[in-house]
Amino acid sequence: MTGHIRHRTASRGAAPLVAALGALQLVGGGPGGDVAAGDAGRDTPAAGEGGATDSGADGASDGGVQDAGDGPVADDACAAADCGACQPDCAGKCPGAPDGCGGACSTNGCAAGCCTAAHECLAYAAQSSTACGREGDACASCPLAGRTCDATLHTCMSTRANDAAFVAQSAPAVMAPSQTATVAVMMRNIGTTTWTAATDYKLGAQNPQDNSTWGLGRVLLGGSDSVAPGQAHTFTFTATAPATAGIHHFQWRMLREGVEWFGEYSTYQPVVVGGGSATACEAMRPLANTDTDAGPALRACIASTAAGTILELPAGIYRIDGKIEVAKALTLRTEGKAPTQPRCAVTGHDCAELAASTAFADTGGILQLLAPGIVVDHLVVNGNKATRAATASGTQCAGGSNSYGYNLRVACSSCALMNSVTKNALCGTGCEVSGVGAGVVLWRNAVVDNGVHNVSGMWSDGVTVHDYADSTFVANEFADNTDVDFIFGGCQRCMIQGNTLSHAAAFAGGSFAALMLHAWPSGATSGNFTGSDTSGNTVDCGPSKRCGFGLYLGPDAWYDADTYGGAVHHNVVTNAQQGLLIDDAHDMQVWNNHVSNWAASTVASCGTRTTTAYAQGTTSANLDTSADTMGTVYTSANWDGCVPNWWH
């Protein structure tokens, strides 16, 4: 299926074009117990097993996750000088830079440079291989993606014939069923071949690949368009929303028809179609920030809310003494919040927080989603690990029954968790996506301070995904989760992209592994990642190197199981003890994963072990590394039954 409305090719004019697109997403130019979740012994997932918290402030740190709303400090010089009506000055400046009038620039005026993380426009003459970009693109470190900075094009360029970097896009976050909207996606040609319509270069729909969710699966170049290496092109077209209400995926990628898909994906954007009317849970309002159990009021509100509508919870912290189950398709969110707003802050937030009390003793999670089509948006779930450690639930965790410590359980297909926070799980996991299913979305959440690493049985994963297909895990922030930060047992045709995983200095906040694709044993999960893309994820274990494995493909450190399929590329791992390990994984594409500053050794469950940047176990086979341009060399290593960053 094809279609296009208008096109523009830009060799020098991308910055004005980006500004004209409006609210854009910009990306740099290169881009055990009842369940396995959280148990260092890694038992198999159980069919359904929860977490808890106090009604007061938890006192926990942000765990390195930056709270939403932390903007730049603007220059108030004009106002201080009483110089009359202030005229913002954003000429030559990047979005987010001070505008001279106490605000920040919203447009991109950096036409002759790239924009740094500090919102500064870095001129071409000052650029280097580690800070490269043009026309207001985010400055990129080319070597991290296996690319080089072209001094003439001021772009991180690839040696591949076909390659592309995502620049920007514009699309509505909310649409009515069957509504049409003009949308735009900008891609830059960073390969060595010019794109033309005659040679079948197109923009194609992704997530899933070749879908026609928006009324078309291809967007064409114009007959006269010629996009040379280094140039950017904006595909502008009409998108028609699905007739079915729900969360739908907007994501695209370049292809040469009949030859290959190539380059970076556009940034994933969920679009909420429909949504129904909103009703506030008034019975909860007087219970905010009190020591009265709000669970009965919330359960009554859920029971009385019609499927297909929205239940809003007033902002505040609510004591929860027993599990909250949602068993029909509705949206649960903080009152007044919308998907377009920044996610809830970890502390000091203006969201509704469900906080487990010391009386909480249920299994499976504080909040449990049990029916297809549920959306949770802008909520905080707090397991209150510090005050619950000495409770009966804490005793269960220490004894290996880790489902007593869960925070949140997603046991449904076509469900979503967005803009939310799960923190301070007692043990087990901050969020379990349990069983077998499809179509789950975890987007733009904070997963923070779950479990304790150095107390046996009290560790916790951040997010635990059993076996889901066609699902999206994008733009989530993980900090100081204490078993495995982010772990999958199988995920066919999934997008695992743009997540950040970090650790601070304390050993109690360390993990055995950061990001892990594997299988639980004895067929508990499939280990099948065919068609999945794991890319653009950033792991930083901190200067104290508090992660054992940075990126781990396979299960052999814990047990023997089959892991296979998918593409793992352009991930960045810093400060891990063992950078990247492929161990008992096969038939995967693996390329251009950048590892730096790894440890020389680790204290593991099997004793002290030497570590390296890249290692491969002898049972791994059929690994396709042909696309690697970084010259990655793997050392042979046997990690069978040997878990790094051990807690004793």
XYZ file of C-alpha atoms in Angstrom:
648
model
C 0.000 0.000 0.000
C 1.419 3.379 -0.922
C 0.691 7.056 -0.689
C 2.158 10.493 -0.224
C 1.067 14.117 -0.040
C 4.108 16.294 -0.250
C 7.837 15.933 0.181
C 10.762 18.119 0.925
C 14.431 17.300 0.621
C 16.765 19.343 2.788
C 20.514 19.547 2.524
C 20.898 22.798 4.461
C 17.328 23.583 5.484
C 16.484 20.922 8.016
C 16.482 23.264 11.027
C 13.770 25.599 9.672
C 11.821 22.553 8.579
C 12.046 20.986 12.023
C 10.790 24.220 13.541
C 7.859 24.289 11.138
C 6.739 20.809 12.111
C 5.680 22.048 15.556
C 5.902 19.755 18.578
C 8.508 17.294 17.396
C 10.342 14.379 18.913
C 14.033 14.891 18.274
C 16.648 12.162 18.264
C 20.372 12.452 17.705
C 21.878 11.472 14.406
C 23.189 8.140 15.253
C 20.582 7.363 17.264
C 12.905 -19.034 43.010
C 9.566 -18.405 44.644
C 6.229 -18.331 42.990
C 7.559 -16.655 39.849
C 10.857 -16.047 38.170
C 10.570 -12.328 38.592
C 13.178 -11.155 41.075
C 14.548 -14.420 42.336
C 18.242 -14.937 41.898
C 17.575 -18.644 41.684
C 15.353 -17.928 38.657
C 12.501 -20.378 39.126
C 9.754 -20.645 36.534
C 6.906 -18.110 36.287
C 3.768 -18.928 38.222
C 0.353 -18.392 36.768
C -0.637 -15.450 38.839
C 0.840 -14.069 41.776
C 1.962 -8.442 44.775
C 3.640 -5.481 46.586
C 2.772 -2.764 49.218
C 3.544 0.671 50.961
C 2.980 3.296 53.635
C 0.590 6.172 53.261
C 3.299 8.681 54.006
C 6.320 9.826 52.090
C 8.723 7.030 51.380
C 11.901 8.991 51.818
C 13.556 7.106 49.003
C 15.894 8.745 46.565
C 15.063 9.215 42.913
C 17.591 6.496 42.108
C 19.121 8.554 39.354
C 15.900 9.004 37.376
C 15.361 12.626 36.454
C 11.898 13.797 37.413
C 9.702 15.317 34.782
C 9.495 19.064 34.755
C 13.161 19.720 35.608
C 13.697 22.390 32.983
C 16.510 24.853 32.307
C 16.955 27.949 34.441
C 16.189 30.876 32.175
C 17.907 34.241 32.042
C 15.791 36.934 33.728
C 18.213 39.775 32.976
C 15.746 41.697 30.821
C 12.996 41.521 33.413
C 15.415 42.480 36.199
C 16.531 45.538 34.226
C 12.910 46.652 33.790
C 13.447 47.118 30.056
C 9.798 46.878 29.098
C 8.269 44.170 26.992
C 10.932 41.507 26.634
C 11.550 40.131 23.166
C 12.740 36.521 23.284
C 16.032 35.953 21.502
C 16.330 32.421 20.104
C 18.422 33.173 17.048
C 21.090 30.517 16.662
C 19.836 28.721 19.756
C 18.579 25.211 20.447
C 15.208 24.230 21.870
C 15.399 24.496 25.671
C 18.032 27.249 25.645
C 17.272 30.388 27.723
C 15.425 32.927 25.592
C 16.581 35.979 27.591
C 13.104 36.663 28.921
C 12.842 34.142 31.719
C 11.708 31.350 29.432
C 13.171 28.749 27.135
C 13.316 28.560 23.365
C 10.773 26.260 21.769
C 12.045 26.538 18.209
C 15.277 25.292 16.685
C 17.497 28.127 15.522
C 20.736 26.146 15.451
C 21.140 26.119 11.687
C 24.930 25.802 11.645
C 25.650 23.268 14.355
C 24.225 20.569 16.569
C 22.432 20.818 19.906
C 24.168 19.519 23.033
C 22.440 17.974 26.041
C 22.832 21.397 27.709
C 20.819 22.990 24.876
C 23.877 24.719 23.436
C 24.398 25.086 19.700
C 27.800 23.559 18.955
C 29.167 25.162 15.803
C 30.556 23.025 13.005
C 34.128 24.198 13.638
C 33.961 22.993 17.247
C 32.606 19.542 16.458
C 34.413 16.222 16.770
C 33.708 12.540 16.276
C 32.082 12.459 19.704
C 29.928 15.568 19.145
C 28.749 15.660 15.567
C 25.580 16.881 13.893
C 24.023 19.435 11.599
C 21.131 21.857 11.361
C 20.045 21.543 14.958
C 20.155 17.758 15.223
C 21.158 16.465 18.658
C 24.945 16.178 18.852
C 25.896 12.534 18.520
C 28.923 10.463 19.387
C 29.524 8.711 16.105
C 31.720 5.858 17.421
C 28.888 4.706 19.708
C 26.967 3.716 16.591
C 29.926 2.457 14.584
C 29.932 5.579 12.411
C 32.317 8.397 11.583
C 31.775 12.165 11.525
C 31.982 13.534 8.000
C 33.714 16.911 8.287
C 31.945 18.256 5.219
C 28.469 16.899 5.815
C 28.700 17.387 9.598
C 26.874 14.107 10.044
C 27.624 10.711 11.566
C 27.895 8.665 8.391
C 27.826 4.915 7.840
C 29.903 2.804 5.491
C 26.812 0.808 4.542
C 25.103 1.410 1.209
C 21.729 1.770 2.899
C 21.476 3.478 6.261
C 19.265 6.141 7.794
C 19.084 8.250 10.939
C 15.782 9.394 12.387
C 15.616 13.167 12.860
C 12.101 14.210 13.869
C 8.397 13.530 13.537
C 5.072 15.217 14.138
C 1.857 13.327 14.909
C -1.073 13.882 17.275
C -1.053 12.035 20.593
C -4.852 11.777 20.696
C -7.262 11.176 17.800
C -10.911 10.338 17.365
C -11.788 7.060 15.646
C -11.369 7.389 11.856
C -10.080 10.968 12.190
C -7.517 12.125 9.638
C -4.438 14.201 10.408
C -1.406 15.461 8.525
C 1.735 13.904 9.964
C 5.415 14.101 9.122
C 8.496 11.922 9.594
C 11.996 13.204 8.804
C 14.817 10.781 7.988
C 18.441 11.539 7.086
C 20.387 9.493 4.537
C 23.616 8.432 6.250
C 24.472 5.636 3.832
C 26.470 5.827 0.623
C 23.594 5.531 -1.880
C 21.189 8.239 -3.036
C 17.492 7.608 -2.409
C 15.052 8.021 -5.305
C 11.578 6.784 -6.142
C 12.930 5.042 -9.223
C 15.208 2.887 -7.073
C 12.326 2.010 -4.714
C 13.387 3.828 -1.549
C 10.353 4.361 0.708
C 9.225 5.016 4.241
C 7.489 1.927 5.648
C 5.208 1.222 8.577
C 6.561 -0.590 11.624
C 5.321 -1.953 14.957
C 4.303 -4.305 13.504
C 6.181 -4.291 10.234
C 4.058 -3.700 7.129
C 0.960 -2.692 9.088
C -1.702 -0.410 7.630
C -2.895 0.989 10.964
C -2.860 4.563 9.637
C -4.423 3.783 6.268
C -1.188 3.094 4.421
C 1.892 0.946 4.783
C 4.269 2.889 2.516
C 4.995 6.544 1.910
C 6.696 7.307 -1.392
C 9.323 9.737 -2.500
C 8.229 12.168 -5.176
C 9.292 11.497 -8.757
C 11.805 14.361 -8.703
C 13.115 13.745 -5.180
C 16.762 12.762 -4.842
C 18.090 12.377 -1.298
C 21.877 12.285 -1.397
C 24.078 11.012 1.431
C 23.937 13.521 4.279
C 20.634 15.023 3.233
C 17.367 14.841 5.181
C 13.931 14.236 3.732
C 10.531 14.856 5.308
C 7.742 12.467 4.406
C 4.476 14.333 4.930
C 1.264 12.350 4.573
C -2.294 11.919 5.771
C -2.844 9.394 8.552
C -6.311 7.983 9.183
C -6.913 6.761 12.732
C -8.300 3.247 13.228
C -12.018 2.942 13.837
C -11.297 0.935 16.992
C -10.609 2.818 20.216
C -7.406 2.036 22.071
C -3.691 2.748 21.965
C -2.217 2.419 18.497
C 1.426 2.510 17.444
C 2.950 5.207 15.246
C 6.439 4.140 14.110
C 8.262 4.054 10.749
C 11.514 2.987 9.105
C 13.204 3.296 5.722
C 13.360 0.443 3.243
C 14.402 -0.331 -0.285
C 11.456 -2.337 -1.532
C 12.343 -5.937 -2.321
C 15.861 -5.495 -0.920
C 15.956 -4.621 2.785
C 14.681 -2.552 5.676
C 17.463 -0.360 7.033
C 18.498 2.347 9.476
C 16.952 3.679 12.625
C 13.301 3.443 13.510
C 11.385 6.624 14.130
C 10.750 7.237 17.807
C 7.790 5.194 19.016
C 4.717 7.277 19.681
C 1.515 5.843 21.176
C -1.621 7.473 19.814
C -4.740 7.246 21.966
C -7.787 6.755 19.779
C -11.121 7.420 21.487
C -11.084 6.900 25.241
C -14.607 7.505 26.505
C -15.870 9.814 29.230
C -13.967 10.483 32.475
C -15.322 10.129 36.030
C -13.482 10.985 39.237
C -13.407 8.584 42.179
C -14.813 11.093 44.682
C -14.844 8.566 47.531
C -11.060 8.603 47.479
C -10.630 12.368 47.684
C -10.933 12.722 51.508
C -8.597 9.747 51.983
C -5.612 11.348 50.274
C -2.569 11.692 52.540
C -4.306 9.995 55.475
C -3.705 6.713 57.285
C -7.080 5.298 56.243
C -7.134 2.372 53.820
C -8.334 3.700 50.451
C -8.627 0.244 48.931
C -12.382 -0.258 49.545
C -13.201 3.120 47.979
C -11.072 2.424 44.936
C -12.539 -1.047 44.444
C -16.063 0.400 44.608
C -15.175 3.033 42.009
C -13.719 0.413 39.688
C -16.827 -1.741 40.078
C -19.133 1.146 39.176
C -17.117 2.432 36.213
C -18.287 1.238 32.819
C -15.879 -0.537 30.532
C -14.480 1.695 27.822
C -14.446 4.790 30.022
C -11.902 6.585 32.231
C -11.661 6.444 36.021
C -9.655 9.330 37.463
C -8.066 9.263 40.918
C -7.490 12.564 42.736
C -3.825 13.362 43.297
C -2.389 12.316 46.642
C -0.876 9.360 48.484
C -3.305 6.576 49.408
C -2.804 3.811 51.951
C -3.579 0.409 50.431
C -4.045 -2.636 52.721
C -5.005 -5.196 50.052
C -4.632 -5.798 46.339
C -6.496 -3.747 43.785
C -7.716 -5.780 40.810
C -8.950 -4.305 37.545
C -10.904 -6.880 35.520
C -12.486 -4.832 32.744
C -11.267 -2.589 29.968
C -10.998 0.907 31.396
C -8.408 3.636 31.772
C -7.126 4.345 35.293
C -5.276 7.631 35.654
C -4.624 10.631 37.871
C -7.309 13.279 37.681
C -6.586 15.925 35.063
C -3.678 14.095 33.469
C -3.364 13.288 29.787
C -0.976 11.017 27.863
C 0.779 14.047 26.385
C 1.902 15.344 29.802
C 5.265 14.412 31.363
C 5.251 11.256 33.438
C 4.771 11.356 37.181
C 7.826 12.410 39.142
C 9.383 9.778 41.390
C 9.028 11.955 44.495
C 7.238 15.234 45.096
C 4.720 14.396 42.391
C 1.195 15.594 41.653
C -0.114 12.116 40.795
C -2.202 9.542 42.634
C 0.047 7.122 44.544
C -1.046 3.687 45.730
C 1.177 2.907 48.707
C 1.216 -0.512 50.357
C 0.865 -0.397 54.117
C 2.497 -2.698 56.656
C -0.836 -4.583 56.734
C -0.553 -5.503 53.049
C -0.068 -9.282 52.751
C -1.467 -10.260 49.343
C 0.472 -11.887 46.541
C 0.759 -10.770 42.943
C 0.980 -7.026 43.331
C -0.602 -3.918 44.782
C -2.265 -3.170 41.437
C -3.209 -6.077 39.158
C -4.483 -5.684 35.586
C -6.497 -8.756 34.601
C -8.525 -7.973 31.454
C -7.605 -6.963 27.894
C -7.676 -3.280 27.035
C -6.776 -1.770 30.425
C -4.710 1.427 30.385
C -2.881 2.801 33.423
C -1.636 6.335 32.882
C 0.045 8.692 35.340
C -0.080 6.606 38.536
C 2.549 5.818 41.179
C 2.755 2.377 42.813
C 4.922 2.257 45.942
C 5.890 -1.038 47.592
C 7.232 0.657 50.731
C 10.067 -1.805 51.133
C 11.715 -0.020 54.077
C 8.690 -0.234 56.377
C 7.497 -3.650 55.189
C 10.759 -5.558 55.511
C 9.898 -6.682 59.051
C 6.325 -7.730 58.196
C 4.938 -11.169 57.343
C 5.390 -10.314 53.672
C 9.056 -9.581 54.283
C 9.440 -12.972 55.946
C 7.846 -14.618 52.909
C 10.267 -12.814 50.582
C 13.288 -13.842 52.610
C 12.033 -17.424 52.470
C 11.833 -17.387 48.665
C 8.143 -16.602 48.081
C 8.799 -13.464 46.163
C 5.256 -12.823 44.883
C 4.535 -11.320 48.312
C 6.760 -8.427 47.322
C 5.462 -7.485 43.855
C 4.324 -3.982 43.080
C 2.356 -4.355 39.887
C 1.128 -7.203 37.705
C 0.057 -6.902 34.075
C -1.729 -10.146 33.168
C -3.584 -9.076 30.060
C -3.116 -8.605 26.345
C -3.581 -5.185 24.750
C -2.926 -3.423 28.066
C -0.747 -0.371 28.627
C 1.252 1.207 31.440
C 2.323 4.744 30.613
C 3.804 7.803 32.298
C 3.779 6.009 35.649
C 6.176 5.047 38.450
C 6.742 1.718 40.178
C 9.124 2.010 43.093
C 10.285 0.397 46.339
C 9.018 -3.118 45.654
C 9.629 -5.293 48.705
C 11.019 -8.104 46.560
C 10.287 -9.958 43.339
C 9.560 -7.280 40.750
C 8.458 -3.725 40.260
C 6.218 -4.870 37.426
C 5.505 -8.346 36.115
C 4.064 -8.803 32.635
C 2.891 -12.300 33.417
C 1.993 -15.393 31.478
C 1.602 -15.460 27.705
C -0.013 -12.655 25.763
C 0.377 -9.969 23.136
C 0.027 -6.277 22.483
C 1.296 -4.855 25.770
C 2.729 -1.334 25.910
C 5.116 -0.078 28.608
C 6.029 3.467 27.665
C 7.738 6.316 29.475
C 7.616 4.861 32.985
C 10.089 5.159 35.864
C 11.101 1.889 37.548
C 13.100 2.789 40.615
C 14.620 1.414 43.829
C 12.944 -1.972 43.741
C 14.306 -4.544 46.203
C 17.628 -4.776 48.029
C 20.557 -6.400 46.270
C 22.662 -7.553 49.197
C 20.011 -9.308 51.318
C 19.157 -12.848 50.260
C 15.650 -13.121 48.839
C 14.972 -9.390 49.018
C 16.216 -8.515 45.539
C 13.795 -7.415 42.870
C 13.678 -7.076 39.118
C 12.572 -3.768 37.720
C 10.319 -5.181 34.995
C 9.829 -8.919 34.362
C 8.289 -9.977 31.049
C 7.352 -13.647 30.727
C 6.342 -14.374 27.108
C 4.573 -11.667 25.137
C 4.430 -10.977 21.408
C 3.843 -7.836 19.354
C 4.544 -5.657 22.381
C 6.293 -2.348 22.924
C 8.728 -1.487 25.700
C 10.060 1.970 24.914
C 11.464 5.038 26.688
C 11.318 3.660 30.230
C 13.827 4.720 32.888
C 15.257 2.159 35.304
C 17.367 2.999 38.342
C 18.743 0.844 41.149
C 16.669 -2.287 40.632
C 18.366 -5.140 42.372
C 17.972 -8.523 40.637
C 17.769 -7.925 36.890
C 16.670 -4.467 35.903
C 14.785 -5.501 32.745
C 14.332 -9.194 31.862
C 12.454 -11.046 29.116
C 11.602 -14.734 28.740
C 10.412 -14.386 25.149
C 9.073 -11.578 23.004
C 8.340 -12.130 19.322
C 8.034 -9.051 17.105
C 8.601 -6.716 20.042
C 10.151 -3.267 20.193
C 12.580 -2.939 23.105
C 14.004 0.466 22.378
C 15.266 3.662 23.955
C 15.208 2.516 27.585
C 17.777 3.810 30.079
C 19.125 1.673 32.919
C 21.362 3.114 35.616
C 22.823 2.478 39.046
C 24.220 4.720 41.761
C 27.110 3.929 44.074
C 25.470 1.801 46.796
C 25.972 -1.968 46.530
C 22.484 -2.429 47.995
C 21.161 -0.886 44.779
C 23.215 -3.042 42.437
C 21.952 -5.765 40.107
C 23.075 -9.115 38.755
C 22.299 -7.943 35.232
C 20.852 -4.845 33.617
C 19.126 -5.888 30.363
C 18.591 -9.600 29.720
C 16.941 -11.565 26.897
C 16.665 -15.231 27.871
C 14.265 -18.112 28.568
C 13.080 -19.600 31.818
C 13.787 -23.348 31.871
C 11.709 -26.458 31.207
C 9.616 -24.674 28.606
C 8.216 -22.131 31.069
C 8.820 -19.468 28.432
C 9.771 -19.789 24.785
C 12.990 -17.783 24.607
C 11.787 -16.770 21.141
C 12.654 -13.218 20.104
C 12.114 -13.656 16.374
C 11.219 -10.390 14.689
C 12.062 -8.282 17.741
C 14.289 -5.234 17.719
C 16.367 -4.417 20.800
C 18.171 -1.169 20.068
C 18.994 2.280 21.368
C 19.009 1.175 25.005
C 21.547 2.759 27.347
C 23.033 0.969 30.350
C 25.228 2.876 32.796
C 26.099 0.914 35.925
C 27.829 3.935 37.474
C 31.450 4.505 38.414
C 31.177 1.833 41.128
C 30.128 -0.679 38.440
C 27.035 -1.982 40.185
C 25.751 -4.260 37.374
C 27.098 -7.756 36.820
C 26.126 -8.213 33.159
C 25.382 -5.060 31.219
C 23.605 -6.768 28.322
C 23.042 -10.535 28.525
C 21.661 -12.658 25.684
C 20.987 -16.131 27.060
C 20.287 -17.840 30.387
C 23.273 -20.046 31.215
C 24.491 -18.155 34.276
C 21.259 -19.326 35.916
C 20.137 -22.423 33.985
C 20.049 -24.157 30.634
C 17.337 -23.014 28.201
C 16.965 -22.064 24.540
C 17.158 -18.382 23.535
C 16.993 -17.310 19.902
C 15.932 -14.814 17.251
C 15.697 -11.070 16.789
C 18.111 -8.198 16.299
C 20.209 -6.601 19.052
C 22.101 -3.530 17.925
C 23.175 0.027 18.713
C 22.880 -0.401 22.473
C 25.387 1.365 24.729
C 26.801 -0.250 27.883
C 29.050 1.666 30.273
C 30.539 0.670 33.619
C 29.240 -2.895 33.709
C 31.388 -5.630 35.190
C 30.896 -7.879 32.147
C 29.811 -5.713 29.243
C 27.993 -7.911 26.718
C 27.618 -11.681 27.055
C 26.045 -14.008 24.490
C 25.691 -17.387 26.162
C 23.485 -20.183 24.851
C 21.755 -17.938 22.324
C 21.478 -18.634 18.629
C 20.095 -17.335 15.354
C 20.320 -13.711 16.420
C 21.581 -10.650 14.594
C 23.993 -8.764 16.834
C 25.949 -5.687 15.764
C 27.288 -2.299 16.827
C 26.682 -2.581 20.562
C 29.159 -0.237 22.223
C 30.780 -1.280 25.508
C 33.146 0.916 27.506
C 34.763 1.108 30.938
C 34.001 -2.452 31.972
C 35.519 -3.996 35.092
C 38.563 -6.245 35.080
C 36.867 -8.796 37.340
C 33.774 -9.532 39.391
C 33.012 -11.372 42.608
C 30.552 -13.958 41.333
C 28.564 -16.813 42.846
C 31.345 -19.134 41.626
C 34.205 -16.989 42.923
C 36.232 -14.175 41.393
C 35.974 -14.103 37.592
C 37.830 -12.181 34.932
C 35.508 -10.000 32.844
C 35.722 -8.462 29.372
C 33.885 -6.040 27.140
C 32.427 -8.725 24.864
C 32.165 -12.464 25.550
C 30.510 -15.425 23.886
C 29.737 -18.837 25.317
C 30.682 -21.986 23.436
C 27.036 -23.070 23.052
C 26.014 -19.973 21.094
C 25.621 -20.522 17.350
C 24.423 -18.925 14.113
C 25.026 -15.387 15.281
C 24.895 -12.899 12.425
C 27.369 -10.096 13.062
C 27.827 -9.154 9.391
C 26.429 -5.635 9.881
C 28.980 -4.795 12.587
C 31.176 -1.823 11.655
C 32.872 -1.500 15.057
C 35.261 -4.421 14.684
C 33.770 -6.127 17.733
C 35.823 -9.067 18.977
C 34.296 -11.605 21.364
C 36.333 -13.584 23.865
C 35.316 -17.152 24.641
C 33.890 -17.530 28.131
C 31.936 -20.023 30.184
C 29.549 -18.423 32.665
C 27.430 -21.553 33.243
C 26.039 -21.468 36.800
C 28.044 -18.351 37.627
C 26.187 -15.127 38.512
C 28.255 -11.909 38.701
C 28.027 -9.088 41.252
C 27.050 -11.664 43.835
C 25.380 -10.448 47.003
C 27.404 -12.217 49.691
